[in-house]
CSV table of C-alpha atoms in Angstrom, one decimal:
chain,number,residue,atom,x,y,z
P,1,UNK,CA,0.1,-0.2,-0.1
P,2,UNK,CA,2.2,2.9,-1.0
P,3,UNK,CA,0.1,4.4,-3.6
P,4,UNK,CA,-1.4,8.2,-2.8
P,5,UNK,CA,-4.5,6.5,-2.8
P,6,UNK,CA,-5.5,2.5,-1.4
P,7,UNK,CA,-9.1,1.0,-1.8
P,8,UNK,CA,-10.6,-0.1,1.5
P,9,UNK,CA,-11.7,-3.5,2.2
P,10,UNK,CA,-11.8,-3.7,5.8
P,11,UNK,CA,-13.3,-2.4,8.2
P,12,UNK,CA,-10.6,-0.3,10.8
P,13,UNK,CA,-8.8,3.0,11.2
P,14,UNK,CA,-6.6,4.2,8.2
P,15,UNK,CA,-4.2,6.5,8.6
P,16,UNK,CA,-0.8,7.1,6.2
P,17,UNK,CA,2.7,8.2,5.7
P,18,UNK,CA,4.1,10.2,3.5
P,19,UNK,CA,7.5,11.2,3.0
P,20,UNK,CA,9.7,14.0,1.8
P,21,UNK,CA,10.9,12.4,-1.9
P,22,UNK,CA,13.9,15.8,-2.0
P,23,UNK,CA,14.0,16.3,2.1
P,24,UNK,CA,14.2,13.1,3.0
P,25,UNK,CA,11.0,14.4,5.8
P,26,UNK,CA,8.2,12.3,6.9
P,27,UNK,CA,5.2,12.7,8.7
P,28,UNK,CA,1.9,10.6,9.4
P,29,UNK,CA,-1.5,11.9,9.3
P,30,UNK,CA,-2.6,12.6,12.9
P,31,UNK,CA,-6.0,10.3,13.2
P,32,UNK,CA,-7.8,7.4,12.2
P,33,UNK,CA,-10.1,7.7,9.0
P,34,UNK,CA,-12.9,5.2,10.1
P,35,UNK,CA,-13.9,2.8,7.2
P,36,UNK,CA,-16.4,0.2,8.1
P,37,UNK,CA,-18.4,-2.6,6.0
P,38,UNK,CA,-21.6,-2.7,6.6
P,39,UNK,CA,-23.1,-7.1,6.3
P,40,UNK,CA,-24.3,-7.3,3.1
P,41,UNK,CA,-27.8,-7.4,4.2
P,42,UNK,CA,-30.2,-10.8,3.5
P,43,UNK,CA,-33.6,-11.5,5.6
P,44,UNK,CA,-33.9,-14.4,7.4
P,45,UNK,CA,-37.5,-16.1,8.6
P,46,UNK,CA,-37.3,-15.9,12.7
P,47,UNK,CA,-40.5,-18.7,12.1
P,48,UNK,CA,-41.9,-20.6,9.7
P,49,UNK,CA,-42.0,-18.7,6.0
P,50,UNK,CA,-44.6,-21.0,5.7
P,51,UNK,CA,-48.0,-20.6,8.0
P,52,UNK,CA,-51.6,-21.5,7.8
P,53,UNK,CA,-53.9,-18.9,7.4
P,54,UNK,CA,-54.5,-16.5,9.9
P,55,UNK,CA,-51.5,-16.5,11.3
P,56,UNK,CA,-47.8,-14.8,10.7
P,57,UNK,CA,-44.1,-15.1,9.8
P,58,UNK,CA,-41.8,-12.6,11.9
P,59,UNK,CA,-38.8,-12.1,9.7
P,60,UNK,CA,-35.7,-10.3,9.9
P,61,UNK,CA,-32.6,-9.6,8.8
P,62,UNK,CA,-28.9,-9.4,9.3
P,63,UNK,CA,-27.7,-5.8,8.8
P,64,UNK,CA,-25.2,-4.7,11.0
P,65,UNK,CA,-23.4,-1.1,11.4
P,66,UNK,CA,-21.3,-0.6,14.8
P,67,UNK,CA,-22.0,3.8,13.3
P,68,UNK,CA,-24.5,4.7,14.6
P,69,UNK,CA,-28.9,3.7,13.3
P,70,UNK,CA,-29.5,1.8,10.2
P,71,UNK,CA,-32.9,2.7,8.0
P,72,UNK,CA,-35.3,0.0,6.6
P,73,UNK,CA,-37.1,-0.3,4.3
P,74,UNK,CA,-40.1,-3.3,3.3
P,75,UNK,CA,-41.1,-4.2,0.7
P,76,UNK,CA,-43.9,-5.9,-1.0
P,77,UNK,CA,-44.1,-7.5,-4.2
P,78,UNK,CA,-41.8,-4.9,-5.3
P,79,UNK,CA,-44.3,-2.7,-3.4
P,80,UNK,CA,-43.1,0.0,-1.0
P,81,UNK,CA,-44.9,-1.1,2.8
P,82,UNK,CA,-45.9,1.9,4.2
P,83,UNK,CA,-45.1,2.4,8.0
P,84,UNK,CA,-42.5,-1.1,7.7
P,85,UNK,CA,-39.3,0.3,8.7
P,86,UNK,CA,-37.9,-1.6,11.6
P,87,UNK,CA,-35.4,-4.7,11.6
P,88,UNK,CA,-37.9,-7.3,11.5
P,89,UNK,CA,-41.7,-7.0,9.7
P,90,UNK,CA,-45.0,-9.6,11.3
P,91,UNK,CA,-46.2,-11.3,7.0
P,92,UNK,CA,-49.4,-11.7,7.1
P,93,UNK,CA,-49.7,-11.9,4.1
P,94,UNK,CA,-48.6,-14.7,1.2
P,95,UNK,CA,-46.5,-13.0,-0.8
P,96,UNK,CA,-42.2,-12.3,-2.2
P,97,UNK,CA,-41.0,-9.8,0.7
P,98,UNK,CA,-37.7,-7.8,0.9
P,99,UNK,CA,-36.1,-4.9,3.0
P,100,UNK,CA,-33.6,-2.0,1.5
P,101,UNK,CA,-31.0,-0.3,4.7
P,102,UNK,CA,-30.2,2.5,4.2
P,103,UNK,CA,-26.7,3.3,6.3
P,104,UNK,CA,-26.4,7.3,6.8
P,105,UNK,CA,-24.2,9.7,5.1
P,106,UNK,CA,-23.2,6.1,3.3
P,107,UNK,CA,-24.7,3.5,0.7
P,108,UNK,CA,-27.8,1.6,0.2
P,109,UNK,CA,-28.5,-2.2,-0.4
P,110,UNK,CA,-31.6,-4.5,-0.5
P,111,UNK,CA,-31.6,-7.8,0.1
P,112,UNK,CA,-32.0,-10.4,-1.6
P,113,UNK,CA,-36.2,-12.3,-1.4
P,114,UNK,CA,-38.0,-14.5,0.3
P,115,UNK,CA,-41.4,-15.6,-0.1
P,116,UNK,CA,-44.2,-16.5,2.9
P,117,UNK,CA,-46.8,-18.5,1.4
P,118,UNK,CA,-49.7,-19.9,3.6
P,119,UNK,CA,-51.7,-22.6,3.5
P,120,UNK,CA,-55.6,-23.6,3.9
P,121,UNK,CA,-57.1,-24.7,7.7
P,122,UNK,CA,-57.6,-28.4,7.6
P,123,UNK,CA,-61.9,-29.2,6.6
P,124,UNK,CA,-62.9,-31.9,8.4
P,125,UNK,CA,-66.0,-33.5,7.1
P,126,UNK,CA,-68.3,-35.9,10.0
P,127,UNK,CA,-70.2,-38.1,9.4
P,128,UNK,CA,-72.3,-40.7,11.3
P,129,UNK,CA,-72.7,-44.5,10.6
P,130,UNK,CA,-75.9,-45.0,12.7
P,131,UNK,CA,-73.1,-45.4,15.2
P,132,UNK,CA,-70.2,-44.5,15.2
P,133,UNK,CA,-69.4,-40.6,14.3
P,134,UNK,CA,-66.0,-40.2,12.2
P,135,UNK,CA,-63.8,-37.9,10.2
P,136,UNK,CA,-60.8,-38.7,7.4
P,137,UNK,CA,-58.3,-40.3,8.7
P,138,UNK,CA,-55.3,-38.6,7.4
P,139,UNK,CA,-55.0,-35.8,9.9
P,140,UNK,CA,-52.3,-35.9,12.4
P,141,UNK,CA,-54.0,-35.9,15.7
P,142,UNK,CA,-57.5,-35.8,16.4
P,143,UNK,CA,-59.7,-35.2,19.9
P,144,UNK,CA,-63.4,-35.1,19.8
P,145,UNK,CA,-65.8,-32.9,21.8
P,146,UNK,CA,-69.8,-33.6,22.4
P,147,UNK,CA,-71.3,-30.1,23.6
P,148,UNK,CA,-68.6,-28.2,23.9
P,149,UNK,CA,-67.2,-30.5,26.2
P,150,UNK,CA,-63.8,-32.7,25.1
P,151,UNK,CA,-64.2,-37.4,24.9
P,152,UNK,CA,-62.5,-38.5,27.4
P,153,UNK,CA,-59.9,-41.0,25.1
P,154,UNK,CA,-61.5,-39.2,22.1
P,155,UNK,CA,-58.0,-39.1,19.7
P,156,UNK,CA,-58.5,-41.3,17.0
P,157,UNK,CA,-60.5,-40.5,13.6
P,158,UNK,CA,-63.6,-42.3,14.6
P,159,UNK,CA,-65.8,-41.9,18.3
P,160,UNK,CA,-69.2,-44.1,19.3
P,161,UNK,CA,-71.3,-42.1,18.8
P,162,UNK,CA,-72.3,-41.6,22.5
P,163,UNK,CA,-76.6,-40.1,22.4
P,164,UNK,CA,-78.4,-36.7,21.2
P,165,UNK,CA,-75.7,-33.8,21.4
P,166,UNK,CA,-73.3,-31.1,19.1
P,167,UNK,CA,-70.7,-33.4,17.6
P,168,UNK,CA,-67.7,-31.5,16.6
P,169,UNK,CA,-63.3,-32.7,16.7
P,170,UNK,CA,-60.9,-30.5,16.3
P,171,UNK,CA,-57.5,-31.6,14.2
P,172,UNK,CA,-54.2,-31.3,12.9
P,173,UNK,CA,-53.1,-31.4,9.4
P,174,UNK,CA,-49.5,-32.8,7.9
P,175,UNK,CA,-48.2,-28.7,7.8
P,176,UNK,CA,-49.7,-28.4,11.7
P,177,UNK,CA,-52.4,-26.3,11.5
P,178,UNK,CA,-55.0,-27.1,13.6
P,179,UNK,CA,-58.6,-25.9,13.3
P,180,UNK,CA,-62.3,-27.5,14.8
P,181,UNK,CA,-65.4,-29.0,12.2
P,182,UNK,CA,-68.8,-27.3,12.3
P,183,UNK,CA,-71.4,-29.1,14.6
P,184,UNK,CA,-72.8,-32.0,13.9
P,185,UNK,CA,-75.9,-32.3,15.3
P,186,UNK,CA,-77.0,-36.1,16.4
P,187,UNK,CA,-80.9,-36.5,17.3
P,188,UNK,CA,-82.2,-32.5,17.0
P,189,UNK,CA,-81.4,-32.1,20.6
P,190,UNK,CA,-81.0,-28.7,20.8
P,191,UNK,CA,-84.4,-27.8,18.6
P,192,UNK,CA,-83.4,-27.6,15.1
P,193,UNK,CA,-82.3,-28.9,12.1
P,194,UNK,CA,-79.8,-26.9,10.7
P,195,UNK,CA,-76.7,-25.5,13.3
P,196,UNK,CA,-75.7,-23.5,10.5
P,197,UNK,CA,-78.9,-21.3,10.4
P,198,UNK,CA,-78.0,-18.7,7.2
P,199,UNK,CA,-80.0,-15.9,9.0
P,200,UNK,CA,-77.4,-15.7,11.4
P,201,UNK,CA,-74.7,-13.7,10.7
P,202,UNK,CA,-71.1,-13.7,11.7
P,203,UNK,CA,-68.2,-10.7,11.1
P,204,UNK,CA,-65.4,-9.8,10.1
P,205,UNK,CA,-63.6,-12.9,9.9
P,206,UNK,CA,-60.5,-12.8,10.8
P,207,UNK,CA,-60.9,-10.0,13.1
P,208,UNK,CA,-58.3,-7.9,15.0
P,209,UNK,CA,-60.7,-5.8,17.1
P,210,UNK,CA,-64.8,-6.6,17.4
P,211,UNK,CA,-67.1,-8.8,15.4
P,212,UNK,CA,-70.8,-8.3,15.1
P,213,UNK,CA,-73.3,-10.6,15.6
P,214,UNK,CA,-76.3,-9.9,12.5
P,215,UNK,CA,-79.8,-11.7,14.0
P,216,UNK,CA,-83.3,-11.2,14.1
P,217,UNK,CA,-84.0,-12.5,17.0
P,218,UNK,CA,-81.8,-11.7,20.4
P,219,UNK,CA,-79.0,-14.0,20.7
P,220,UNK,CA,-76.3,-15.0,23.2
P,221,UNK,CA,-72.7,-15.4,21.7
P,222,UNK,CA,-69.6,-17.6,22.7
P,223,UNK,CA,-66.2,-17.7,21.4
P,224,UNK,CA,-64.4,-20.7,22.8
P,225,UNK,CA,-61.0,-22.1,22.4
P,226,UNK,CA,-60.2,-24.8,19.8
P,227,UNK,CA,-60.1,-27.3,23.3
P,228,UNK,CA,-63.6,-26.1,24.4
P,229,UNK,CA,-63.5,-23.6,26.6
P,230,UNK,CA,-65.6,-20.6,27.0
P,231,UNK,CA,-63.8,-16.9,26.7
P,232,UNK,CA,-66.6,-14.3,26.0
P,233,UNK,CA,-70.0,-15.5,27.4
P,234,UNK,CA,-72.4,-12.4,26.2
P,235,UNK,CA,-76.2,-12.5,26.4
P,236,UNK,CA,-77.9,-10.2,24.6
P,237,UNK,CA,-74.4,-10.6,21.4
P,238,UNK,CA,-74.3,-7.9,19.4
P,239,UNK,CA,-71.0,-6.8,18.8
P,240,UNK,CA,-68.5,-8.5,20.6
P,241,UNK,CA,-64.8,-7.4,22.0
P,242,UNK,CA,-62.4,-9.6,20.9
P,243,UNK,CA,-59.4,-7.5,21.1
P,244,UNK,CA,-57.8,-9.0,24.3
P,245,UNK,CA,-57.8,-12.3,22.9
P,246,UNK,CA,-54.8,-13.5,21.4
P,247,UNK,CA,-54.1,-14.0,17.5
P,248,UNK,CA,-55.2,-17.6,16.8
P,249,UNK,CA,-58.5,-19.6,16.2
P,250,UNK,CA,-61.1,-19.9,18.4
P,251,UNK,CA,-65.2,-21.1,17.8
P,252,UNK,CA,-68.0,-19.2,18.0
P,253,UNK,CA,-71.6,-21.1,19.1
P,254,UNK,CA,-74.8,-18.6,19.0
P,255,UNK,CA,-77.6,-19.5,20.4
P,256,UNK,CA,-81.1,-18.6,21.3
P,257,UNK,CA,-83.4,-17.0,24.0
P,258,UNK,CA,-84.5,-20.6,24.9
P,259,UNK,CA,-80.8,-22.0,24.8
P,260,UNK,CA,-80.8,-23.8,21.5
P,261,UNK,CA,-78.0,-24.0,19.0
P,262,UNK,CA,-78.7,-21.6,15.9
P,263,UNK,CA,-74.6,-21.9,15.1
P,264,UNK,CA,-71.3,-22.3,14.8
P,265,UNK,CA,-68.7,-21.1,12.9
P,266,UNK,CA,-65.2,-20.7,13.4
P,267,UNK,CA,-63.6,-17.4,13.9
P,268,UNK,CA,-59.7,-15.8,13.6
P,269,UNK,CA,-58.1,-14.0,15.7
P,270,UNK,CA,-55.8,-11.9,13.6
P,271,UNK,CA,-54.1,-8.4,14.8
P,272,UNK,CA,-54.3,-5.6,12.0
C-alpha cells in the first residue's frame, strides 16, 4: 500500500505516512480515517415462512453497522410497505418480501427476496355411521367434543356416538395447522335441524378488534378456544370486543333465548 490512493475493504482505522522525496522528511496523519464495512443484508424468517391461514411469519434482516443506526424499508411484491421501517416485519399476507437498508451519509443495499406462503386450515367433515362419528383418517391428531366438552380418550378419526348432542372434532394436519369442524347435531338435541342457520351473520372474519352478530332475534354468543374452554359469554350479543384475545383461532357459538343452538363458526383473531 504505497500509492497516493488506497481502496479500503476492511473495517478499521486508517492512516498514511508520507515521505518528501526531496528532503526525506516523513510525517503521518494525526487521526484515523474510520472505515466501516456493512454486512451485506439478507432476510431470514425467524418463524416458518409457510404459515397456517390466520397466522404470520416474522421476518428479519441481519444487517449490522457499528457506526450508528441503519434505516430500513420493507417491500411486498416490490412495493413499499408504508410504516414498515424496523429491522423485523411480521408478514401476514403471502407473497414476496425484501428489505432495503440505508447507512447514514453512506450507502444503501437491498436484500434478496424471501417468499412467504400460506396454507389453508383443515376442514374436517363429520359423518354418522349409525353407531359412531367419523372424519378423515389422514390427519395427524384428533380430539372429539360433545356439547363443547372434550370426550376422554376420543383421539382417533372415529369415536362412538353416545346419544343426542352436538359433536365436533379438532384436528391437526400434516402442515401443523389446527382446526375444528362444524357441529354435527345428532338427534336434533337442540330443537333445530340446521346448526349453520343462514339467518345469523357473523362478521368480520378474520377480525382484529370486534365481531358483529347479525340476527333478527336476540341471541347469546360464546367464544371458545379450540379445546372447548369458554372465553367470552355475552347475552344479547350484537358486537363482541375480542381485542384482548391472543391472535389465533377460536369457535363462536350462537344460541337463542331458549338456549337452542343456532350456529357455530370458526373465528380467526388476527391483529392488524
